[in-house]
GROMACS .gro file of C-alpha atoms in nm:
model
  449
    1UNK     CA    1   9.821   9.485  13.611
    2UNK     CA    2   9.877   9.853  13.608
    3UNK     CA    3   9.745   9.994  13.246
    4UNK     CA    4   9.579   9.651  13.169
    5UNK     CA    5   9.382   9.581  13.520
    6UNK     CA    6   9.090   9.621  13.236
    7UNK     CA    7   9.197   9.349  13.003
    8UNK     CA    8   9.107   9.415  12.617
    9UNK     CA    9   8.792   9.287  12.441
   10UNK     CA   10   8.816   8.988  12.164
   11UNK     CA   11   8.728   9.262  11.869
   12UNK     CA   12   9.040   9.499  12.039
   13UNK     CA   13   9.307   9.206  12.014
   14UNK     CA   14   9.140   9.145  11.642
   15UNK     CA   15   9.116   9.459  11.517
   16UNK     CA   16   9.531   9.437  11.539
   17UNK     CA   17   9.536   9.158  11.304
   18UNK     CA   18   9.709   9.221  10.934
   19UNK     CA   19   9.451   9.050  10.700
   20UNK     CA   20   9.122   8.838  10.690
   21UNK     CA   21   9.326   8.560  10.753
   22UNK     CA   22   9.546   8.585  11.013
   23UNK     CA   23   9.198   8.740  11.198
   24UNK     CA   24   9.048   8.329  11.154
   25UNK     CA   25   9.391   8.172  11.231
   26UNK     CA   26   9.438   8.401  11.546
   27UNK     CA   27   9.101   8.294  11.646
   28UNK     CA   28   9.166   7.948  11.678
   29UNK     CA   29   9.518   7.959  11.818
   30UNK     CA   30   9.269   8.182  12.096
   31UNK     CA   31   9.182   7.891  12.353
   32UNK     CA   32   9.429   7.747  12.622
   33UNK     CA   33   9.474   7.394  12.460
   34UNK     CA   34   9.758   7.498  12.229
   35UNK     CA   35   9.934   7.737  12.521
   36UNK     CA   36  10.158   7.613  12.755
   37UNK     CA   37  10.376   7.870  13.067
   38UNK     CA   38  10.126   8.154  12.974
   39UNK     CA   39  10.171   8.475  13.153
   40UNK     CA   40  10.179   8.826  13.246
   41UNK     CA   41  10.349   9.103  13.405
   42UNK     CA   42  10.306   9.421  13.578
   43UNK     CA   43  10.455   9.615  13.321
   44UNK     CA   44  10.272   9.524  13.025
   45UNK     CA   45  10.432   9.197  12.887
   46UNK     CA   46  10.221   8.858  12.789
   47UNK     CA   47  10.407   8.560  12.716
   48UNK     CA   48  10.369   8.180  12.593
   49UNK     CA   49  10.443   7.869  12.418
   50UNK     CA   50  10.239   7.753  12.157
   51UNK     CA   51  10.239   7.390  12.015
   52UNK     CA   52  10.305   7.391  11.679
   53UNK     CA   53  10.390   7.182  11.401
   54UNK     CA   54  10.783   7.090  11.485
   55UNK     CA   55  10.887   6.971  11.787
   56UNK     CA   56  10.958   7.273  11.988
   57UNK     CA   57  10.655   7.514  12.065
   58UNK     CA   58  10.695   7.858  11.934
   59UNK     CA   59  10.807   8.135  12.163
   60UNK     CA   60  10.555   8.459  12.177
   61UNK     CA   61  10.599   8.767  12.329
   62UNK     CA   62  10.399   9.097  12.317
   63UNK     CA   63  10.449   9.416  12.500
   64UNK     CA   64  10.117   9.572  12.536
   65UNK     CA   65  10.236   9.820  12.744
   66UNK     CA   66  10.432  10.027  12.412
   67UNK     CA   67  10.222  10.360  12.385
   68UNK     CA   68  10.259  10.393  12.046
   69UNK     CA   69  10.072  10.038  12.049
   70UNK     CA   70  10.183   9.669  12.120
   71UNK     CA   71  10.492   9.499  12.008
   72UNK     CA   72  10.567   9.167  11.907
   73UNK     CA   73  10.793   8.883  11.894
   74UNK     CA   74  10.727   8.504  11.777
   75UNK     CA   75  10.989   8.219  11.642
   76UNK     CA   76  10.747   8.117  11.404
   77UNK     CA   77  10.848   8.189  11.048
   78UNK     CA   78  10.568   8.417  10.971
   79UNK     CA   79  10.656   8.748  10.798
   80UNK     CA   80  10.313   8.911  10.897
   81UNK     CA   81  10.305   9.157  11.237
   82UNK     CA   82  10.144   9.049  11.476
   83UNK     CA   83  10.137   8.663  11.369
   84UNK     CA   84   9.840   8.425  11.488
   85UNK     CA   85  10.040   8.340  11.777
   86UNK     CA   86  10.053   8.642  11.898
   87UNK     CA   87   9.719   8.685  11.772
   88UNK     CA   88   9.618   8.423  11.987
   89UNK     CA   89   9.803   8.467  12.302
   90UNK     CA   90   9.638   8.823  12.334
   91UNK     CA   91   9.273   8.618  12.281
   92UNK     CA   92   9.410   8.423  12.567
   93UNK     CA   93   9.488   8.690  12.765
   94UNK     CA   94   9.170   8.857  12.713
   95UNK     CA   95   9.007   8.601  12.842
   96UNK     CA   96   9.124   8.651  13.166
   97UNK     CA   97   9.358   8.596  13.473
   98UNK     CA   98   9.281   8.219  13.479
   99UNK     CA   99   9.405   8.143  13.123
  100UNK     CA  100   9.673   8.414  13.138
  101UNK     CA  101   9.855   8.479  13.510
  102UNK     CA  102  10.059   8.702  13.626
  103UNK     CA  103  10.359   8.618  13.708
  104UNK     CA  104  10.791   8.661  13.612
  105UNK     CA  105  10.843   8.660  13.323
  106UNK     CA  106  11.106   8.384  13.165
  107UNK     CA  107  11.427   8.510  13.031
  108UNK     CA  108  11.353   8.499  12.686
  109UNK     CA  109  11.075   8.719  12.677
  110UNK     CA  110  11.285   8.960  12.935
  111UNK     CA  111  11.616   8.980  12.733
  112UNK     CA  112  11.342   9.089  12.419
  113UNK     CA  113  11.212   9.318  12.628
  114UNK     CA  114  11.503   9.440  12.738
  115UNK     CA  115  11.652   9.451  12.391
  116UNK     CA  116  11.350   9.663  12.276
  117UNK     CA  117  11.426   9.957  12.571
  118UNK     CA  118  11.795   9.932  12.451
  119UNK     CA  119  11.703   9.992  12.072
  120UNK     CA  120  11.432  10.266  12.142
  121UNK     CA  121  11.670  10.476  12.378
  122UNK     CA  122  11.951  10.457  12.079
  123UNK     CA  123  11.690  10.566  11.895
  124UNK     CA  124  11.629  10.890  12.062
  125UNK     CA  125  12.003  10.965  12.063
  126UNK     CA  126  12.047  10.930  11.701
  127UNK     CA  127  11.740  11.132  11.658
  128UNK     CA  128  11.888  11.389  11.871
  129UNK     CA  129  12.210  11.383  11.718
  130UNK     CA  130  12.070  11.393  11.330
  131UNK     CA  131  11.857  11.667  11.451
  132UNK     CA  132  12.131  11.902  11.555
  133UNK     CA  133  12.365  11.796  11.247
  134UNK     CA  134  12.090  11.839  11.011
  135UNK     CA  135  12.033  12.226  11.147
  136UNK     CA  136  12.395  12.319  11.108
  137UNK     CA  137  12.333  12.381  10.712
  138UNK     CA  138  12.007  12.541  10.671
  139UNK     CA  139  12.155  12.686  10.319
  140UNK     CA  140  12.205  12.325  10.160
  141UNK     CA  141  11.845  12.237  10.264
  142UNK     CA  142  11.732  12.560  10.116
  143UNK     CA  143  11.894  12.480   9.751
  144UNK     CA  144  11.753  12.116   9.770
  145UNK     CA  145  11.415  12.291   9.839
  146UNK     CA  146  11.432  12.496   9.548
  147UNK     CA  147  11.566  12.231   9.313
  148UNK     CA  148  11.260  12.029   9.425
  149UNK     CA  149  11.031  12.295   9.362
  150UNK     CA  150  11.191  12.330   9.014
  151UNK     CA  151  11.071  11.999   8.899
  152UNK     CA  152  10.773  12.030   9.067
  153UNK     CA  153  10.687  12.287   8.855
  154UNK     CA  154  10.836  12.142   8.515
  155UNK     CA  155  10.618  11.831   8.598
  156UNK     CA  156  10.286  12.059   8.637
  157UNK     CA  157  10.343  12.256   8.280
  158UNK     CA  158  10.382  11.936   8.136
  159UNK     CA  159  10.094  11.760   8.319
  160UNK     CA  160   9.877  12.104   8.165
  161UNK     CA  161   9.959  12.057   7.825
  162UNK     CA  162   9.842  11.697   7.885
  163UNK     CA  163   9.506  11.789   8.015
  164UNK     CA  164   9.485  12.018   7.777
  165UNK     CA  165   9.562  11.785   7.454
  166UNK     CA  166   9.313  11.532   7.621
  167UNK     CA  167   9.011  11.766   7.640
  168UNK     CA  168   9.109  11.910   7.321
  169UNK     CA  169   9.116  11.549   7.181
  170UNK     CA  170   8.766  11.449   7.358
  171UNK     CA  171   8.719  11.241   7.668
  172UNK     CA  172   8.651  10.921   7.414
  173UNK     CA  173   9.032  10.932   7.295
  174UNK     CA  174   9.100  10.846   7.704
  175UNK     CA  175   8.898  10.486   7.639
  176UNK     CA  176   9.096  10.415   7.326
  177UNK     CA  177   9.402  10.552   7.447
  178UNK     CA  178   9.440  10.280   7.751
  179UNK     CA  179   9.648  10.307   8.041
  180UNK     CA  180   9.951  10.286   7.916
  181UNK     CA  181   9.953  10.709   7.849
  182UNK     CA  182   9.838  10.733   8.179
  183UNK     CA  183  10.091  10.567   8.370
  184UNK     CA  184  10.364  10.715   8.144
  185UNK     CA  185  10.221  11.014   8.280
  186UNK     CA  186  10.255  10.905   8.602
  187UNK     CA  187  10.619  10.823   8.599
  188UNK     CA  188  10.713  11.145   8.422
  189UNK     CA  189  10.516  11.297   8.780
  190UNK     CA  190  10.756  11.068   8.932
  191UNK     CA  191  11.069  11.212   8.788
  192UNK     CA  192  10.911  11.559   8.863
  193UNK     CA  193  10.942  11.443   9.242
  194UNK     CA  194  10.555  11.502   9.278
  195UNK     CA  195  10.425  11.179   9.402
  196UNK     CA  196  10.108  11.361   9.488
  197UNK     CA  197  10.036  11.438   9.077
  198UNK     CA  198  10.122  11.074   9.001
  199UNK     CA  199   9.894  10.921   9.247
  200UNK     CA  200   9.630  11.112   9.126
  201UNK     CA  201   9.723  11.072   8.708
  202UNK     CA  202   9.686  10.725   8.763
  203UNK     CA  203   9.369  10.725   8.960
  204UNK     CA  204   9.257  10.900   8.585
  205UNK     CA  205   9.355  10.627   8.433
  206UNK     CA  206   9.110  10.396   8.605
  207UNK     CA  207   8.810  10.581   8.563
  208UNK     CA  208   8.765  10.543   8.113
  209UNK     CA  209   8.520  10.244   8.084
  210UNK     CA  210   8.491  10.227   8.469
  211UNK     CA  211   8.077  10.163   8.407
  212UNK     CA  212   7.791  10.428   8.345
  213UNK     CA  213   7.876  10.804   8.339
  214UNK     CA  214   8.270  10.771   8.335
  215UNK     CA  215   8.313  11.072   8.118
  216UNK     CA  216   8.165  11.270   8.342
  217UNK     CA  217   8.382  11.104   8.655
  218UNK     CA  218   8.662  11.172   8.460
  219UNK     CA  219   8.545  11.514   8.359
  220UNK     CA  220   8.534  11.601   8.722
  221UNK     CA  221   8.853  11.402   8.823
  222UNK     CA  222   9.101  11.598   8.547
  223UNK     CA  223   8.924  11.979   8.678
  224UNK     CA  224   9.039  11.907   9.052
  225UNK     CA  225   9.374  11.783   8.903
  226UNK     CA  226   9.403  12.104   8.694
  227UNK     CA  227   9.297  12.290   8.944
  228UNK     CA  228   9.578  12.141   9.181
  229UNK     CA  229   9.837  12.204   8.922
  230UNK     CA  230   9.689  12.543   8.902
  231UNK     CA  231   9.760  12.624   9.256
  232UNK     CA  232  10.076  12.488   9.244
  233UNK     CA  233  10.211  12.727   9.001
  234UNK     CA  234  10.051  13.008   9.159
  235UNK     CA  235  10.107  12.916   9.516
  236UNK     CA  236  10.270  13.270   9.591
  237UNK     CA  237   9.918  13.385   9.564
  238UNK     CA  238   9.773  13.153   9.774
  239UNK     CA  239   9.690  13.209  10.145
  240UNK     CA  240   9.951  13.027  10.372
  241UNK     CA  241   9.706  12.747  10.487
  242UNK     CA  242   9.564  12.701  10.163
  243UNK     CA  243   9.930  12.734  10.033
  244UNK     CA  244  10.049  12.466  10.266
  245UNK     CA  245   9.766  12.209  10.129
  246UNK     CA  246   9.821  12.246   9.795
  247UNK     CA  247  10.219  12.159   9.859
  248UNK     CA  248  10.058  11.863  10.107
  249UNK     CA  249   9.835  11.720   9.774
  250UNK     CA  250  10.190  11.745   9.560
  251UNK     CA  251  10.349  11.523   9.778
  252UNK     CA  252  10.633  11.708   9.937
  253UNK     CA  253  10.744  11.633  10.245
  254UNK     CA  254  10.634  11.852  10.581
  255UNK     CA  255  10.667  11.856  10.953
  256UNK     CA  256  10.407  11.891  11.200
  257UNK     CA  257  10.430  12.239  11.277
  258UNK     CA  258  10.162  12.334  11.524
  259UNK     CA  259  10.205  12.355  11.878
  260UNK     CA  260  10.145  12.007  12.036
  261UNK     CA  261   9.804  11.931  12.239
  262UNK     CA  262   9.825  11.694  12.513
  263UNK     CA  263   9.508  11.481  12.614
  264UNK     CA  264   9.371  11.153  12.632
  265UNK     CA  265   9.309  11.031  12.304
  266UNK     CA  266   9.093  10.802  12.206
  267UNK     CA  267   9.071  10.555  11.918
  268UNK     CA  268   8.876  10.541  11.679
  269UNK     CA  269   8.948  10.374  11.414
  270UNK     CA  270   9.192  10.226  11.244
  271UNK     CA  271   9.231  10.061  10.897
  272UNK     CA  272   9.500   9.996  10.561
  273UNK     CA  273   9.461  10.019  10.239
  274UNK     CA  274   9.716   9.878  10.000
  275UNK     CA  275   9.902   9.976   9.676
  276UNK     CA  276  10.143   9.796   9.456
  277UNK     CA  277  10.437   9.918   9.684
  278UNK     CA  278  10.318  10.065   9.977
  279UNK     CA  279  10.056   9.980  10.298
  280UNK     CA  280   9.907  10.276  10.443
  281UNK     CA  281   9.746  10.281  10.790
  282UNK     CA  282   9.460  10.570  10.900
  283UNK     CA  283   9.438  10.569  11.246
  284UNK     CA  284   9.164  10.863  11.393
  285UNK     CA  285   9.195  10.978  11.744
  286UNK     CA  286   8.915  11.168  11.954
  287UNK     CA  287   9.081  11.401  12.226
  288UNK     CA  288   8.813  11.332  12.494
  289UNK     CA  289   8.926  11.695  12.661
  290UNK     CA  290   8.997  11.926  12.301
  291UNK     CA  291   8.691  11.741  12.149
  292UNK     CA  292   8.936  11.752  11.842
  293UNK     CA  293   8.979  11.481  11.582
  294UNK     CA  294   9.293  11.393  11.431
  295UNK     CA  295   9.414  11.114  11.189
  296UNK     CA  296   9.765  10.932  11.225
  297UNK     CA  297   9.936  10.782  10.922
  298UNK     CA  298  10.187  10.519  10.886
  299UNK     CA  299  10.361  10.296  10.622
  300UNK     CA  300  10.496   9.963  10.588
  301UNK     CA  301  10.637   9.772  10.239
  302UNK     CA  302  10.371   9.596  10.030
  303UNK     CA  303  10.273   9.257  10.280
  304UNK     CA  304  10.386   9.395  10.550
  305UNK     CA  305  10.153   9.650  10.778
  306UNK     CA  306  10.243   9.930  10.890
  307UNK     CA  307  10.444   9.877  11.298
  308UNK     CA  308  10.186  10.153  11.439
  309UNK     CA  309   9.893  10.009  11.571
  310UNK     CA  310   9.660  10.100  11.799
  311UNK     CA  311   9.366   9.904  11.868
  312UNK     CA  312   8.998  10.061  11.856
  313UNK     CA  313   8.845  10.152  12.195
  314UNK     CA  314   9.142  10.182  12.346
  315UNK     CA  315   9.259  10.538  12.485
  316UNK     CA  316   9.676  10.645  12.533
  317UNK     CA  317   9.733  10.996  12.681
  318UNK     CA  318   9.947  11.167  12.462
  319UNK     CA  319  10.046  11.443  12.256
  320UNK     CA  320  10.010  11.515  11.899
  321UNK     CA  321  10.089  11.797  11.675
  322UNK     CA  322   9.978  11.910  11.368
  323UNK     CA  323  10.066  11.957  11.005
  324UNK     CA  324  10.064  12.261  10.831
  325UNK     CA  325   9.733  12.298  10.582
  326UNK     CA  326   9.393  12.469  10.576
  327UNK     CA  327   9.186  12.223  10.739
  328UNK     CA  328   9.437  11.979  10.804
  329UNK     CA  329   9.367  11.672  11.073
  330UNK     CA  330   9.668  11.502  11.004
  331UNK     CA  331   9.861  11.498  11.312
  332UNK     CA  332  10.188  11.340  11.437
  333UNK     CA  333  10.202  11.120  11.753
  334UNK     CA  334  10.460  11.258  11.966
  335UNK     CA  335  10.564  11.217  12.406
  336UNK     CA  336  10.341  10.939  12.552
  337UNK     CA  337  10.290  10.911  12.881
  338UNK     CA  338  10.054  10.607  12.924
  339UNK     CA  339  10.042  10.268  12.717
  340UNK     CA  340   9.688  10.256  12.562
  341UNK     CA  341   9.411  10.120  12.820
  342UNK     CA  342   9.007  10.045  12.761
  343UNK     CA  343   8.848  10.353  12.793
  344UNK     CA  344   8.451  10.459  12.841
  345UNK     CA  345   8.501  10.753  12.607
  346UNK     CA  346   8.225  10.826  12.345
  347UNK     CA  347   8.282  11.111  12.103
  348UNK     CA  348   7.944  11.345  12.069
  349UNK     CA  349   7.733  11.270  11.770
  350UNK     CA  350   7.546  11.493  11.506
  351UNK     CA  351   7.263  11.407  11.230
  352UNK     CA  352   7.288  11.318  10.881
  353UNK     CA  353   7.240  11.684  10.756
  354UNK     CA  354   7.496  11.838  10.954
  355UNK     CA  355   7.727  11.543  10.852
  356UNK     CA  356   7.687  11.650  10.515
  357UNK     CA  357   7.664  11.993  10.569
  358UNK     CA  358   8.086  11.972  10.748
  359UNK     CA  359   8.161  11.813  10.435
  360UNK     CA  360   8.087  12.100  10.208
  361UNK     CA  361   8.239  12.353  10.475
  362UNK     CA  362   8.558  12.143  10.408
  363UNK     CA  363   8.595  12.156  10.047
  364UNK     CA  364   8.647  12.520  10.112
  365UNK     CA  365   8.945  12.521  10.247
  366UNK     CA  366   9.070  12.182  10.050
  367UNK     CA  367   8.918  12.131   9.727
  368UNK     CA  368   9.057  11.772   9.703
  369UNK     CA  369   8.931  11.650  10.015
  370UNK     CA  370   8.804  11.283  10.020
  371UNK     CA  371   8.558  11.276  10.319
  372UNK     CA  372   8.581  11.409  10.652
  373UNK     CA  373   8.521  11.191  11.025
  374UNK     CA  374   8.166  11.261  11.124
  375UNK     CA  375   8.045  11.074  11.397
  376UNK     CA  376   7.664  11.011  11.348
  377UNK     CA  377   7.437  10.994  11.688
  378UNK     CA  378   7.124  10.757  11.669
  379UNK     CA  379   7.110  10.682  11.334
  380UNK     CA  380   6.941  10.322  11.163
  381UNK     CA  381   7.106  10.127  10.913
  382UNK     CA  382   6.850  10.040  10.687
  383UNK     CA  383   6.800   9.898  10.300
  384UNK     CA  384   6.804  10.117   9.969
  385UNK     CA  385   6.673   9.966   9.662
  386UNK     CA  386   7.047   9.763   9.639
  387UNK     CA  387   7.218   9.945   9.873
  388UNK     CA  388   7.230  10.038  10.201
  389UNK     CA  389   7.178  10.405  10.389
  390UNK     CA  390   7.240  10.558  10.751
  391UNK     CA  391   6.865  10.692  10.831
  392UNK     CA  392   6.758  10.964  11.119
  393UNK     CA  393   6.489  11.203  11.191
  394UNK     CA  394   6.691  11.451  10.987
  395UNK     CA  395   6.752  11.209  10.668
  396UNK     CA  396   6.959  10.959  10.522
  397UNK     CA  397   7.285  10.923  10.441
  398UNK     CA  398   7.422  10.657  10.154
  399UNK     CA  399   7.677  10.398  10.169
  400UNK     CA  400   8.004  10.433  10.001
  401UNK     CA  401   8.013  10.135   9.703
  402UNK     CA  402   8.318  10.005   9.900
  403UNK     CA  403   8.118  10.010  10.213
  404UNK     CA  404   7.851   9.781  10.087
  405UNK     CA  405   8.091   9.487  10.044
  406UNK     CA  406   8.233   9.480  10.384
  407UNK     CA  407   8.148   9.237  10.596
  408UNK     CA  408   8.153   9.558  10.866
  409UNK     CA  409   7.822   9.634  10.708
  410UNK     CA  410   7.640   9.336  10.858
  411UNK     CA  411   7.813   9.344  11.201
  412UNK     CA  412   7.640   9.685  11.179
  413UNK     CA  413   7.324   9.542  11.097
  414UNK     CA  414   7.320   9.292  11.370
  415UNK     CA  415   7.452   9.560  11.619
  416UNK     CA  416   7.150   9.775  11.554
  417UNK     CA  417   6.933   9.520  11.527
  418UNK     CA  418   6.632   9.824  11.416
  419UNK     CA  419   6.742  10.017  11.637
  420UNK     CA  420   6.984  10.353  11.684
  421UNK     CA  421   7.309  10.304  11.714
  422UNK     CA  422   7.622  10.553  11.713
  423UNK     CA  423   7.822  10.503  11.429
  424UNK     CA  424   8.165  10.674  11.340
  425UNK     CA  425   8.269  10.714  11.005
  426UNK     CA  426   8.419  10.873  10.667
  427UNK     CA  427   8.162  11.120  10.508
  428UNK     CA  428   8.240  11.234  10.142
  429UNK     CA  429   8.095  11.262   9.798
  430UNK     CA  430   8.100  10.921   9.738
  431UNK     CA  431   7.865  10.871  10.010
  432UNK     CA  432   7.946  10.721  10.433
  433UNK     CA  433   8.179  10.456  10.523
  434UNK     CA  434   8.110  10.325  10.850
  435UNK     CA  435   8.431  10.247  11.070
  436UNK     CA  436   8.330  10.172  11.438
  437UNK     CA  437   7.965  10.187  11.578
  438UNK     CA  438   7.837  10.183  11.980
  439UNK     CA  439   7.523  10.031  12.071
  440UNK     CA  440   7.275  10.239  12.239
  441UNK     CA  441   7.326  10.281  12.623
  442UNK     CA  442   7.645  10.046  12.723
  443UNK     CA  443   7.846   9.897  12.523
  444UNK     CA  444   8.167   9.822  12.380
  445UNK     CA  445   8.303   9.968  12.058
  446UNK     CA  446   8.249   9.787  11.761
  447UNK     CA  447   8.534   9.795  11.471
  448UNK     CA  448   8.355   9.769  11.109
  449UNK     CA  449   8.630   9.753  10.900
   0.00000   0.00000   0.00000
């Protein structure tokens, strides 16, 4: 098969799956007994029946050969993207030419396919077409910009004053207080049309009897939120990068703006988290030729993930462009000109020291900066009292708390087995979170999370 003569690895179909559960349920639907008129094409399309419960087996289709990462169609009633059929047809097809053969596809799975290349090319025209109406009034856009900015501001005074009254109060009013004044907060951010603010109000709200030391957390928490709101009204000031991030952290809406780098791209990781309404998914790229790192985001409604997905080990050639910000990696996946493909590609590695050491060169440029992608090179996971630490010759890095509850952590464990392993990762002040890790020598990638 042209793209896929290199079929993908078990952990590469799983590492698509939504949830814990559809990961077991694809598992088992990943053997031929269930399958019936299995196949695969040329261009990137794997097909079967699989038995189910009713009379008539369920009809899957996947494109694998999508570069912004497979598709999927089932006639199962399951909501979730990709289902365990699908799931389980890619084991399948993993497995090898003797489960999975190639062959013509039947006309179910073409008229899908051919539906898809239909939808994606009206697509583009609209795109085209809203792009050229919506640059025939650049004055409008201005005024809603401004009005924007407006509230923006109105919603930072008022977010000072609240600061203000709680410090003035004492941190101990914020326990008795409960979270009811913080999410009020939060929605008034809301109305301000600075979903940034309101994410971060209500993380506030979560730290007051949190566990040991929470006035000091939430000491710490309410200066980078004042000094956010802070920038904000004084963005004029503000060099343009620095400028751009502090609108970023608001929450407004920006473009990528930089000039687009094509290379072959290389993923690294990929993983959601989840809020009451939305799923977001990180996906961080290595550009084998730029040596640059970049991270994708995408969306989907709460219980449903995000359509972008892009399995880990893979590499797409592509290009991506920036968005504006001091320090930025976020990046936008633009023109692709391959379907992703299992790659050989291992990004370079640095110690624990200089890991940390990137981190603090960060904050300079963004103050509210999380953790930054360090890949660490020959590094040992080993025990800490109750936790766990990345060790070298250099030092030792912590676990995140999150980290240490992840199953990921003792796939990483067995992959090192004592000894050094390459581990990519999330490096912050809350300590490392492990994503994907490579075995000394040869080896696939490994996805941790």
């Amino acid at each position: 098969m042209t793209q896929q003569g290199v079929r993908w690895t078990a952990d590469q179909v799983l590492a698509l799956a939504p949830d814990a559960a559809s990961r077991k349920a694809g598992s088992k639907l990943g053997a031929a007994g269930p399958w019936s008129e299995a196949g695969s094409s040329d261009e990137g399309t794997v097909w079967g029946l699989c038995k189910g419960s009713g009379s008539k087996p369920y009809q899957t289709v996947v494109d694998i050969a999508d570069a912004s990462g497979p598709a999927y169609k089932c006639s199962c009633p399951s909501r979730k993207f990709p289902c365990k059929h699908a799931l389980g047809l890619l084991l399948l097809w993993a497995g090898g030419e003797a489960a999975v053969p190639t062959g013509r596809a039947p006309d179910w799975a073409e008229q899908w396919i051919a539906g898809r290349k239909k939808r994606a090319q009206d697509k583009r025209t609209e795109a085209a077409g809203g792009s050229a109406a919506g640059s025939g009034d650049p004055e409008a856009a201005r005024r809603r910009a401004e009005r924007r900015a407006e509230r923006v501001t109105a919603g930072a005074t008022e977010l000072e004053q609240r600061l203000a009254d709680l410090l003035r109060g004492g941190l101990a009013s914020a326990e008795q207080a409960g979270y009811g004044l913080w999410e009020e907060t939060a929605a008034r951010m809301v109305d301000a049309q600075a979903p940034g603010l309101a994410a971060r109000v209500r993380e506030l709200g979560a730290i007051p009897a949190s566990g040991p030391g929470w006035p000091v957390r939430l000491l710490e928490e309410c200066a980078l939120l004042h000094l956010l709101d802070q920038g904000w009204l004084r963005r004029e000031r503000l060099p343009d990068g620095l400028a751009a991030t502090v609108r970023s952290r608001v929450g407004l809406p920006a473009a990528p703006d930089g000039p687009s780098a094509r290379d072959r791209w290389l993923v690294l990781a990929q993983y959601d988290t989840a809020d009451a309404k939305l799923t977001t998914r990180r996906i961080w790229l290595y550009g084998e030729g730029s040596g640059r790192t970049c991270l994708l985001l995408s969306y989907g409604a709460t219980g449903r993930a995000p359509e972008q997905a892009l399995p880990v080990g893979l590499a797409l050639e592509a290009e991506v462009s920036v968005y504006p910000g001091a320090g930025q990696l976020r990046a936008a996946l633009g023109e692709r000109f391959a379907p992703p493909a299992p790659a050989a590609i291992r990004p370079p590695g640095e110690t624990t020291a200089r890991a940390v050491a990137r981190y603090g060169e960060a904050l300079r440029d963004d103050p509210w900066l999380d953790a930054v992608p360090v890949t660490l090179d020959r590094v040992v996971p080993t025990p800490d009292g109750d936790s766990w630490q990345l060790a070298d010759a250099d030092g030792a890095l912590p676990l995140a708390p999150a980290a240490r509850s992840r199953p990921g952590l003792w796939r990483l464990v067995a992959l090192s087995g004592g000894a050094p392993v390459k581990v990519f990762g999330e490096c912050g002040h809350r300590g490392f979170t492990p994503l994907t890790a490579w075995p000394e020598g040869a080896g696939e990638a490994v996805a941790l999370c």
